[in-house]
Amino acid sequence: MRTDAPGPDPGAGAGTGTEAGTGPQPGAGAEPDAGVDPGVGAQPRTGTGRPGPRTGGPRSASGARPANPARAGRVAVSVVFAVHGTASGTFATRIPWLREHLGLSPGWLGLALVFMTAGASAAMPLAARAAHRHGPRRALAAVSLACCAGLVLPPLAPALGWLCPALFLYGCGLGLMDVAMNAQGVRVEAEYGRSVMSSLHGLWSVGTLVGGAGGVLAAHAGLDAQLHLGLAAPLLAATAVVAARWTPDREPPGQPASAREGAREDEAPPRFALPTRGVVAIGLLGFCAVFAEGASMDWSGIYLADVTGAGPGLAASAYTAFACTMALARLSGDAVVRRFGPVATVRAGGALAAAGGALVVAAHTPPAAVVGFALIGVGIAVVVPLCFAAAGRTAAAAPGQAIAGVATLAYASGLAAPAAVGWIAESTTLSASFGVVTVLLLGLVAGARVLRT
């Protein structure tokens, strides 16, 4: 969607000084009269309190059919999410090729992969500034192109010394694209007036499954990873760049005057800034969910094999059950969020995930453990999408800046979880490790109230 006025972005939520944009809260099940249609006697107000020019198409209330630009924006952002997931899934399946091609031990490979996470964490805070400077649409296209271009670098590395910076650069692209597409998702959600972030992340999960399936087929066919990723990268880049042209094209707002004395409405977000207390609280909620996700993804197969005595095929089914139930729950999660609201949804999901974690800890047979991991997948599915949506509505920063803060905190646990589970298991047992995961899942129940923004 587009607006020719430089006024505040309605997608930034209540704290941006946009009265017409405070209507239906995404994910909160807005009432039909909660929002004010800019086309029906009300105009958005600037940070100075003066009425500003009208922005794009009409805002839809809950249950109303969104305007055509909103639907086009949602489809476009959905495609970008799917591309990001496909790139991630494609790369993950070729990690064994990298290990074999370079003759790396598990320890050296793990060290190299840390560079990818470090690159993503370092680049995420820069996404908001890029969107402010070039516009959200152009910034999304640029970082999508950078992400897909980075996909071809790791298989070209001739040695570990080259692989580490290649993975760092690829991680930078992943992090920038992640923040940019989530910020656009927040804008689309605001235009819809109801929750859509869960389905966007569901399509990301579908993309990982598609990319993973393609990578498995390429590996079984003996296709060289350099050729495989070299063919996949331009196709994914072209798809994302074209889709980005249909995403919202509003400048993200600066901090409102009430948030910082003397702040200018058009002031660019800082390159790096400490997250606010509200953003930290939301990020810690995401941390708990991503920790459980990382632990389940990396250790579910080993858990079934070592604790329940499952064979290789049955052990692999634990991850499949986890990934598939998470994708399905995300695709259907928006309807649940609209019906019950984000706080109640996360509390119920946290309780369900904690029950799944307890079942995993108590499991002595493979079927019970598989069901436990499936319940964890369902329970945590909508937490990260709702965290990003809540961050985009905070009043303290531009959407991309707040989302970057949440993403950095939450995704840090994706790096910490596999190692932490291994360390705890080394000192105690693998069952005890998932006891810790279960305690963190209970944190979702206790901390869900931070999503009431």
CSV table of C-alpha atoms in Angstrom, one decimal:
chain,number,residue,atom,x,y,z
A,1,MET,CA,0.0,0.0,0.0
A,2,ARG,CA,1.1,3.5,-0.6
A,3,THR,CA,0.6,6.9,0.8
A,4,ASP,CA,1.9,10.1,-0.8
A,5,ALA,CA,2.0,11.9,2.5
A,6,PRO,CA,4.9,11.7,4.9
A,7,GLY,CA,2.6,11.4,7.9
A,8,PRO,CA,2.8,8.7,10.6
A,9,ASP,CA,2.4,5.1,9.7
A,10,PRO,CA,-0.9,3.7,11.0
A,11,GLY,CA,0.9,0.3,11.3
A,12,ALA,CA,3.0,1.6,14.1
A,13,GLY,CA,0.2,1.2,16.7
A,14,ALA,CA,-1.1,3.4,19.5
A,15,GLY,CA,2.1,5.1,20.5
A,16,THR,CA,2.8,6.9,17.2
A,17,GLY,CA,0.5,9.7,17.7
A,18,THR,CA,-1.9,8.5,15.0
A,19,GLU,CA,-5.3,8.5,16.4
A,20,ALA,CA,-7.0,7.0,13.4
A,21,GLY,CA,-4.4,4.2,13.5
A,22,THR,CA,-5.2,3.1,16.9
A,23,GLY,CA,-8.4,1.4,15.8
A,24,PRO,CA,-8.4,-2.4,15.8
A,25,GLN,CA,-5.4,-3.8,17.6
A,26,PRO,CA,-3.9,-6.6,15.6
A,27,GLY,CA,-4.4,-9.8,17.2
A,28,ALA,CA,-6.8,-8.5,19.8
A,29,GLY,CA,-10.1,-9.1,18.1
A,30,ALA,CA,-11.2,-5.6,17.4
A,31,GLU,CA,-14.7,-4.4,17.7
A,32,PRO,CA,-16.4,-3.1,14.6
A,33,ASP,CA,-16.4,0.5,15.9
A,34,ALA,CA,-12.9,0.4,17.4
A,35,GLY,CA,-11.2,2.0,14.5
A,36,VAL,CA,-11.8,5.3,12.7
A,37,ASP,CA,-11.8,5.1,9.0
A,38,PRO,CA,-9.7,8.0,7.6
A,39,GLY,CA,-12.3,8.3,4.9
A,40,VAL,CA,-15.2,8.8,7.3
A,41,GLY,CA,-14.8,12.2,8.9
A,42,ALA,CA,-11.5,11.6,10.7
A,43,GLN,CA,-7.9,12.2,9.6
A,44,PRO,CA,-4.7,10.9,11.1
A,45,ARG,CA,-2.9,13.3,13.4
A,46,THR,CA,0.8,14.1,13.3
A,47,GLY,CA,3.1,13.9,16.3
A,48,THR,CA,2.4,17.6,16.9
A,49,GLY,CA,-1.3,17.0,17.3
A,50,ARG,CA,-2.3,18.7,14.0
A,51,PRO,CA,-4.4,16.8,11.5
A,52,GLY,CA,-2.3,15.2,8.8
A,53,PRO,CA,-3.1,14.3,5.2
A,54,ARG,CA,-5.1,11.2,4.6
A,55,THR,CA,-3.2,8.0,4.1
A,56,GLY,CA,-3.9,5.0,1.9
A,57,GLY,CA,-7.0,2.9,1.6
A,58,PRO,CA,-9.7,2.5,4.2
A,59,ARG,CA,-9.0,0.5,7.3
A,60,SER,CA,-11.2,-2.5,7.8
A,61,ALA,CA,-12.8,-3.4,11.1
A,62,SER,CA,-12.9,-7.0,12.5
A,63,GLY,CA,-14.9,-9.1,10.2
A,64,ALA,CA,-15.0,-6.5,7.4
A,65,ARG,CA,-13.4,-7.3,4.0
A,66,PRO,CA,-10.1,-5.5,3.7
A,67,ALA,CA,-9.5,-3.1,0.9
A,68,ASN,CA,-7.8,-4.4,-2.2
A,69,PRO,CA,-4.4,-2.8,-1.4
A,70,ALA,CA,-4.4,-4.5,2.0
A,71,ARG,CA,-5.0,-7.9,0.4
A,72,ALA,CA,-2.3,-7.3,-2.2
A,73,GLY,CA,0.1,-6.3,0.5
A,74,ARG,CA,-0.7,-9.4,2.6
A,75,VAL,CA,-0.1,-11.7,-0.4
A,76,ALA,CA,3.2,-10.0,-1.2
A,77,VAL,CA,4.5,-10.1,2.3
A,78,SER,CA,3.4,-13.8,2.6
A,79,VAL,CA,5.5,-14.5,-0.5
A,80,VAL,CA,8.6,-12.8,1.1
A,81,PHE,CA,8.1,-14.8,4.3
A,82,ALA,CA,7.9,-18.0,2.2
A,83,VAL,CA,11.1,-17.1,0.3
A,84,HIS,CA,13.0,-16.4,3.6
A,85,GLY,CA,11.9,-19.8,5.0
A,86,THR,CA,12.7,-21.6,1.7
A,87,ALA,CA,16.2,-20.1,1.7
A,88,SER,CA,16.7,-21.2,5.4
A,89,GLY,CA,15.4,-24.7,4.7
A,90,THR,CA,17.5,-25.0,1.6
A,91,PHE,CA,20.7,-24.0,3.3
A,92,ALA,CA,20.1,-26.3,6.3
A,93,THR,CA,19.9,-29.4,4.1
A,94,ARG,CA,23.4,-28.6,2.6
A,95,ILE,CA,25.2,-28.2,5.9
A,96,PRO,CA,26.3,-31.9,5.8
A,97,TRP,CA,27.8,-31.2,2.3
A,98,LEU,CA,29.8,-28.3,3.7
A,99,ARG,CA,31.1,-30.5,6.5
A,100,GLU,CA,32.2,-33.2,4.1
A,101,HIS,CA,33.5,-30.9,1.5
A,102,LEU,CA,35.8,-29.0,3.9
A,103,GLY,CA,36.5,-32.0,6.2
A,104,LEU,CA,35.3,-30.2,9.3
A,105,SER,CA,34.9,-31.8,12.7
A,106,PRO,CA,31.6,-31.2,14.5
A,107,GLY,CA,33.3,-28.7,16.8
A,108,TRP,CA,34.7,-26.6,13.9
A,109,LEU,CA,31.4,-26.8,12.0
A,110,GLY,CA,29.6,-25.6,15.1
A,111,LEU,CA,32.0,-22.7,15.5
A,112,ALA,CA,31.5,-21.7,11.9
A,113,LEU,CA,27.7,-21.7,12.3
A,114,VAL,CA,28.0,-19.3,15.2
A,115,PHE,CA,29.2,-16.7,12.7
A,116,MET,CA,25.9,-17.0,10.9
A,117,THR,CA,24.0,-16.2,14.0
A,118,ALA,CA,26.4,-13.4,14.9
A,119,GLY,CA,26.0,-11.8,11.5
A,120,ALA,CA,22.2,-11.9,11.9
A,121,SER,CA,22.3,-10.4,15.4
A,122,ALA,CA,24.8,-7.6,14.3
A,123,ALA,CA,22.7,-6.6,11.2
A,124,MET,CA,19.2,-6.7,12.7
A,125,PRO,CA,19.4,-3.2,14.3
A,126,LEU,CA,20.3,-1.7,10.9
A,127,ALA,CA,17.0,-2.7,9.2
A,128,ALA,CA,14.9,0.2,10.7
A,129,ARG,CA,17.4,2.8,9.6
A,130,ALA,CA,17.5,1.4,6.0
A,131,ALA,CA,13.7,1.4,5.9
A,132,HIS,CA,13.6,5.1,7.1
A,133,ARG,CA,16.2,6.1,4.5
A,134,HIS,CA,15.0,4.3,1.4
A,135,GLY,CA,11.4,3.5,2.3
A,136,PRO,CA,10.1,0.1,3.6
A,137,ARG,CA,9.4,-1.3,0.1
A,138,ARG,CA,12.8,-0.6,-1.4
A,139,ALA,CA,14.6,-1.6,1.7
A,140,LEU,CA,12.8,-5.0,1.8
A,141,ALA,CA,13.7,-5.6,-1.9
A,142,ALA,CA,17.4,-4.7,-1.2
A,143,VAL,CA,17.8,-6.9,1.9
A,144,SER,CA,16.0,-9.8,0.2
A,145,LEU,CA,18.4,-9.6,-2.7
A,146,ALA,CA,21.3,-9.5,-0.2
A,147,CYS,CA,20.0,-12.5,1.7
A,148,CYS,CA,19.6,-14.6,-1.4
A,149,ALA,CA,23.0,-13.5,-2.8
A,150,GLY,CA,24.6,-14.5,0.5
A,151,LEU,CA,23.1,-18.0,0.1
A,152,VAL,CA,25.7,-18.8,-2.6
A,153,LEU,CA,28.7,-17.8,-0.6
A,154,PRO,CA,29.2,-20.6,1.9
A,155,PRO,CA,29.5,-23.5,-0.7
A,156,LEU,CA,32.2,-21.4,-2.5
A,157,ALA,CA,34.4,-21.2,0.6
A,158,PRO,CA,37.6,-23.2,0.0
A,159,ALA,CA,38.5,-23.6,3.7
A,160,LEU,CA,37.2,-22.8,7.2
A,161,GLY,CA,38.9,-19.4,7.2
A,162,TRP,CA,36.7,-18.4,4.3
A,163,LEU,CA,33.6,-20.2,5.5
A,164,CYS,CA,33.3,-18.2,8.7
A,165,PRO,CA,33.1,-14.7,7.0
A,166,ALA,CA,30.9,-16.2,4.3
A,167,LEU,CA,28.4,-17.4,6.9
A,168,PHE,CA,28.7,-14.1,8.7
A,169,LEU,CA,27.6,-12.2,5.5
A,170,TYR,CA,24.8,-14.7,4.8
A,171,GLY,CA,23.6,-14.3,8.4
A,172,CYS,CA,23.6,-10.5,7.9
A,173,GLY,CA,21.3,-10.9,5.0
A,174,LEU,CA,19.0,-13.3,6.9
A,175,GLY,CA,18.8,-10.9,9.9
A,176,LEU,CA,18.1,-7.8,7.8
A,177,MET,CA,15.4,-9.6,5.7
A,178,ASP,CA,13.8,-11.0,8.9
A,179,VAL,CA,13.3,-7.6,10.5
A,180,ALA,CA,12.2,-5.9,7.3
A,181,MET,CA,9.6,-8.5,6.4
A,182,ASN,CA,8.2,-8.6,10.0
A,183,ALA,CA,8.0,-4.8,10.0
A,184,GLN,CA,6.0,-5.0,6.8
A,185,GLY,CA,3.9,-7.7,8.3
A,186,VAL,CA,3.0,-5.4,11.2
A,187,ARG,CA,1.9,-2.7,8.7
A,188,VAL,CA,-0.2,-5.1,6.8
A,189,GLU,CA,-1.8,-6.3,10.0
A,190,ALA,CA,-2.6,-2.7,11.0
A,191,GLU,CA,-4.3,-2.2,7.6
A,192,TYR,CA,-6.3,-5.4,8.0
A,193,GLY,CA,-7.3,-4.5,11.6
A,194,ARG,CA,-7.0,-8.1,12.7
A,195,SER,CA,-4.3,-10.6,13.3
A,196,VAL,CA,-2.3,-11.9,10.3
A,197,MET,CA,1.2,-12.3,11.7
A,198,SER,CA,0.6,-16.0,12.7
A,199,SER,CA,-0.3,-17.0,9.1
A,200,LEU,CA,2.7,-15.1,7.8
A,201,HIS,CA,5.0,-17.1,10.0
A,202,GLY,CA,3.1,-20.2,9.1
A,203,LEU,CA,4.1,-19.6,5.5
A,204,TRP,CA,7.7,-19.2,6.6
A,205,SER,CA,7.4,-22.6,8.2
A,206,VAL,CA,5.9,-24.0,5.0
A,207,GLY,CA,8.8,-22.5,3.1
A,208,THR,CA,11.4,-24.2,5.4
A,209,LEU,CA,9.6,-27.5,4.7
A,210,VAL,CA,9.7,-26.9,0.9
A,211,GLY,CA,13.3,-25.8,0.9
A,212,GLY,CA,14.2,-28.8,3.1
A,213,ALA,CA,12.4,-31.2,0.7
A,214,GLY,CA,14.1,-29.7,-2.3
A,215,GLY,CA,17.5,-29.9,-0.6
A,216,VAL,CA,16.9,-33.6,0.4
A,217,LEU,CA,16.1,-34.4,-3.3
A,218,ALA,CA,19.2,-32.5,-4.5
A,219,ALA,CA,21.4,-34.3,-2.0
A,220,HIS,CA,20.0,-37.7,-2.9
A,221,ALA,CA,20.5,-36.9,-6.6
A,222,GLY,CA,24.2,-36.1,-5.8
A,223,LEU,CA,23.8,-32.5,-6.9
A,224,ASP,CA,26.7,-30.3,-5.9
A,225,ALA,CA,25.8,-27.7,-3.3
A,226,GLN,CA,27.5,-25.0,-5.3
A,227,LEU,CA,25.2,-25.7,-8.3
A,228,HIS,CA,22.1,-26.3,-6.2
A,229,LEU,CA,22.4,-23.1,-4.2
A,230,GLY,CA,23.6,-21.2,-7.3
A,231,LEU,CA,20.4,-22.1,-9.1
A,232,ALA,CA,18.1,-21.6,-6.1
A,233,ALA,CA,19.4,-18.2,-5.0
A,234,PRO,CA,18.5,-16.2,-8.2
A,235,LEU,CA,15.1,-17.8,-8.4
A,236,LEU,CA,14.4,-16.9,-4.7
A,237,ALA,CA,15.8,-13.4,-5.2
A,238,ALA,CA,13.7,-12.7,-8.2
A,239,THR,CA,10.5,-13.9,-6.4
A,240,ALA,CA,11.2,-11.8,-3.3
A,241,VAL,CA,12.1,-8.6,-5.2
A,242,VAL,CA,9.0,-8.8,-7.4
A,243,ALA,CA,6.8,-9.5,-4.3
A,244,ALA,CA,8.4,-6.6,-2.4
A,245,ARG,CA,7.0,-4.1,-5.0
A,246,TRP,CA,3.5,-4.8,-3.8
A,247,THR,CA,4.2,-4.4,-0.1
A,248,PRO,CA,3.4,-1.3,1.9
A,249,ASP,CA,5.5,1.7,1.0
A,250,ARG,CA,5.2,4.0,4.0
A,251,GLU,CA,8.1,5.5,5.8
A,252,PRO,CA,8.3,4.1,9.4
A,253,PRO,CA,7.5,6.9,11.9
A,254,GLY,CA,10.1,8.3,14.2
A,255,GLN,CA,9.6,8.4,17.9
A,256,PRO,CA,6.6,10.5,19.0
A,257,ALA,CA,7.2,13.8,20.7
A,258,SER,CA,6.0,12.3,24.0
A,259,ALA,CA,8.6,9.5,23.9
A,260,ARG,CA,11.6,11.8,23.6
A,261,GLU,CA,11.9,15.5,24.3
A,262,GLY,CA,12.8,17.5,21.2
A,263,ALA,CA,12.5,14.4,18.9
A,264,ARG,CA,11.7,15.2,15.3
A,265,GLU,CA,9.0,13.3,13.6
A,266,ASP,CA,11.2,12.5,10.6
A,267,GLU,CA,14.3,11.7,12.6
A,268,ALA,CA,16.1,8.5,11.5
A,269,PRO,CA,16.3,5.7,14.0
A,270,PRO,CA,19.7,5.3,15.6
A,271,ARG,CA,22.1,2.7,14.2
A,272,PHE,CA,22.2,1.0,17.5
A,273,ALA,CA,20.1,1.6,20.6
A,274,LEU,CA,19.4,-0.3,23.8
A,275,PRO,CA,15.9,-1.8,23.7
A,276,THR,CA,13.3,-0.2,26.1
A,277,ARG,CA,11.9,-2.1,29.1
A,278,GLY,CA,8.8,-3.1,27.2
A,279,VAL,CA,10.8,-4.4,24.2
A,280,VAL,CA,13.0,-6.4,26.6
A,281,ALA,CA,9.9,-8.0,28.2
A,282,ILE,CA,8.5,-9.0,24.9
A,283,GLY,CA,11.9,-10.3,23.8
A,284,LEU,CA,12.2,-12.4,26.9
A,285,LEU,CA,8.8,-14.0,26.1
A,286,GLY,CA,10.1,-14.8,22.6
A,287,PHE,CA,13.3,-16.1,24.2
A,288,CYS,CA,11.4,-18.8,26.1
A,289,ALA,CA,9.5,-19.9,22.9
A,290,VAL,CA,12.6,-19.9,20.7
A,291,PHE,CA,14.6,-21.8,23.3
A,292,ALA,CA,12.0,-24.6,23.3
A,293,GLU,CA,11.9,-24.5,19.5
A,294,GLY,CA,15.7,-24.8,19.2
A,295,ALA,CA,15.9,-27.6,21.8
A,296,SER,CA,13.1,-29.6,20.1
A,297,MET,CA,14.5,-29.2,16.6
A,298,ASP,CA,18.0,-30.2,17.4
A,299,TRP,CA,17.5,-32.8,20.2
A,300,SER,CA,14.1,-34.4,19.5
A,301,GLY,CA,15.6,-37.2,17.3
A,302,ILE,CA,18.4,-37.8,19.7
A,303,TYR,CA,16.0,-37.9,22.6
A,304,LEU,CA,13.9,-40.6,21.0
A,305,ALA,CA,16.9,-42.6,20.1
A,306,ASP,CA,18.7,-42.4,23.5
A,307,VAL,CA,15.9,-42.2,26.0
A,308,THR,CA,13.1,-44.2,24.4
A,309,GLY,CA,15.2,-46.5,22.2
A,310,ALA,CA,13.6,-45.6,18.9
A,311,GLY,CA,15.1,-46.6,15.6
A,312,PRO,CA,16.5,-44.0,13.2
A,313,GLY,CA,13.2,-43.7,11.2
A,314,LEU,CA,11.0,-43.3,14.2
A,315,ALA,CA,13.4,-40.9,15.9
A,316,ALA,CA,13.3,-38.6,12.8
A,317,SER,CA,9.5,-38.6,13.1
A,318,ALA,CA,9.7,-36.5,16.3
A,319,TYR,CA,11.1,-33.5,14.4
A,320,THR,CA,8.6,-34.0,11.6
A,321,ALA,CA,5.7,-34.0,14.1
A,322,PHE,CA,7.1,-30.9,15.8
A,323,ALA,CA,7.6,-29.0,12.5
A,324,CYS,CA,4.3,-30.0,10.9
A,325,THR,CA,2.2,-29.2,13.9
A,326,MET,CA,3.9,-25.8,14.3
A,327,ALA,CA,3.3,-24.9,10.7
A,328,LEU,CA,-0.4,-26.0,10.9
A,329,ALA,CA,-0.9,-24.1,14.1
A,330,ARG,CA,0.6,-20.9,12.7
A,331,LEU,CA,-1.5,-21.1,9.6
A,332,SER,CA,-4.7,-21.4,11.7
A,333,GLY,CA,-3.5,-19.3,14.6
A,334,ASP,CA,-4.9,-15.9,13.4
A,335,ALA,CA,-8.5,-17.1,13.8
A,336,VAL,CA,-7.7,-18.2,17.4
A,337,VAL,CA,-6.0,-14.9,18.2
A,338,ARG,CA,-9.0,-12.9,16.8
A,339,ARG,CA,-11.4,-15.0,18.9
A,340,PHE,CA,-9.5,-15.0,22.2
A,341,GLY,CA,-6.9,-12.2,22.0
A,342,PRO,CA,-3.1,-12.6,22.1
A,343,VAL,CA,-2.7,-12.8,25.9
A,344,ALA,CA,-5.2,-15.7,26.4
A,345,THR,CA,-3.9,-17.4,23.3
A,346,VAL,CA,-0.3,-17.4,24.5
A,347,ARG,CA,-1.3,-18.5,28.0
A,348,ALA,CA,-3.2,-21.4,26.7
A,349,GLY,CA,-0.4,-22.2,24.2
A,350,GLY,CA,2.2,-22.1,27.0
A,351,ALA,CA,0.1,-24.4,29.2
A,352,LEU,CA,-0.3,-26.8,26.2
A,353,ALA,CA,3.4,-26.7,25.4
A,354,ALA,CA,4.4,-27.2,29.0
A,355,ALA,CA,2.1,-30.3,29.1
A,356,GLY,CA,3.9,-31.5,26.1
A,357,GLY,CA,7.3,-30.9,27.7
A,358,ALA,CA,6.2,-32.8,30.8
A,359,LEU,CA,5.1,-35.7,28.6
A,360,VAL,CA,8.5,-35.7,26.9
A,361,VAL,CA,10.2,-35.8,30.3
A,362,ALA,CA,8.0,-38.7,31.5
A,363,ALA,CA,8.0,-40.6,28.2
A,364,HIS,CA,9.5,-44.1,28.1
A,365,THR,CA,8.1,-45.1,24.7
A,366,PRO,CA,8.6,-43.4,21.3
A,367,PRO,CA,4.8,-42.6,20.7
A,368,ALA,CA,4.5,-40.7,23.9
A,369,ALA,CA,7.6,-38.6,23.2
A,370,VAL,CA,6.4,-37.9,19.6
A,371,VAL,CA,3.1,-36.7,21.0
A,372,GLY,CA,4.9,-34.5,23.5
A,373,PHE,CA,7.1,-32.8,20.9
A,374,ALA,CA,4.0,-32.3,18.7
A,375,LEU,CA,2.2,-30.5,21.6
A,376,ILE,CA,5.3,-28.3,22.1
A,377,GLY,CA,5.1,-27.3,18.5
A,378,VAL,CA,1.4,-26.4,18.7
A,379,GLY,CA,1.8,-24.5,22.0
A,380,ILE,CA,4.7,-22.2,20.9
A,381,ALA,CA,3.6,-21.7,17.3
A,382,VAL,CA,2.0,-18.3,17.6
A,383,VAL,CA,4.3,-16.8,20.3
A,384,VAL,CA,7.0,-15.3,18.1
A,385,PRO,CA,4.6,-13.9,15.6
A,386,LEU,CA,2.6,-12.2,18.4
A,387,CYS,CA,5.9,-10.9,19.9
A,388,PHE,CA,6.8,-9.2,16.7
A,389,ALA,CA,3.3,-7.8,16.3
A,390,ALA,CA,3.4,-6.4,19.9
A,391,ALA,CA,6.8,-4.9,19.3
A,392,GLY,CA,5.6,-3.2,16.2
A,393,ARG,CA,2.9,-1.5,18.3
A,394,THR,CA,5.1,-0.2,21.0
A,395,ALA,CA,5.3,3.6,21.3
A,396,ALA,CA,9.0,3.9,22.1
A,397,ALA,CA,10.5,3.2,18.7
A,398,ALA,CA,9.9,2.8,15.0
A,399,PRO,CA,8.4,-0.7,14.2
A,400,GLY,CA,11.6,-2.0,12.6
A,401,GLN,CA,13.7,-0.8,15.5
A,402,ALA,CA,11.5,-2.5,18.2
A,403,ILE,CA,11.2,-5.7,16.1
A,404,ALA,CA,15.0,-5.8,15.8
A,405,GLY,CA,15.3,-5.6,19.6
A,406,VAL,CA,12.8,-8.4,20.1
A,407,ALA,CA,14.4,-10.5,17.3
A,408,THR,CA,17.9,-10.1,18.7
A,409,LEU,CA,16.8,-11.2,22.2
A,410,ALA,CA,14.6,-14.0,21.0
A,411,TYR,CA,16.9,-15.5,18.4
A,412,ALA,CA,19.9,-15.4,20.8
A,413,SER,CA,18.2,-18.4,22.5
A,414,GLY,CA,18.2,-20.2,19.2
A,415,LEU,CA,22.0,-20.2,19.5
A,416,ALA,CA,22.0,-20.9,23.2
A,417,ALA,CA,19.4,-23.7,23.4
A,418,PRO,CA,21.2,-26.6,21.6
A,419,ALA,CA,24.4,-26.0,23.6
A,420,ALA,CA,22.6,-25.5,26.9
A,421,VAL,CA,20.6,-28.7,26.4
A,422,GLY,CA,23.8,-30.6,25.7
A,423,TRP,CA,25.6,-29.2,28.8
A,424,ILE,CA,22.7,-30.0,31.1
A,425,ALA,CA,22.5,-33.5,29.6
A,426,GLU,CA,26.2,-34.0,30.1
A,427,SER,CA,25.9,-33.2,33.8
A,428,THR,CA,22.6,-34.9,34.5
A,429,THR,CA,20.4,-36.5,31.8
A,430,LEU,CA,18.6,-35.5,28.6
A,431,SER,CA,15.3,-35.8,30.4
A,432,ALA,CA,16.5,-33.2,32.9
A,433,SER,CA,17.4,-30.9,30.1
A,434,PHE,CA,13.8,-31.0,28.8
A,435,GLY,CA,12.7,-30.5,32.4
A,436,VAL,CA,14.4,-27.1,32.1
A,437,VAL,CA,12.7,-26.5,28.8
A,438,THR,CA,9.3,-27.3,30.4
A,439,VAL,CA,10.0,-24.6,33.1
A,440,LEU,CA,10.7,-22.0,30.4
A,441,LEU,CA,7.5,-23.0,28.7
A,442,LEU,CA,5.6,-22.2,31.9
A,443,GLY,CA,7.2,-18.8,31.6
A,444,LEU,CA,5.0,-18.2,28.6
A,445,VAL,CA,1.9,-18.6,30.9
A,446,ALA,CA,3.3,-16.2,33.5
A,447,GLY,CA,4.6,-13.6,31.0
A,448,ALA,CA,1.9,-13.5,28.4
A,449,ARG,CA,0.5,-10.2,29.8
A,450,VAL,CA,3.4,-8.3,28.2
A,451,LEU,CA,1.5,-8.7,24.9
A,452,ARG,CA,-1.2,-6.4,26.2
A,453,THR,CA,0.1,-3.4,24.3
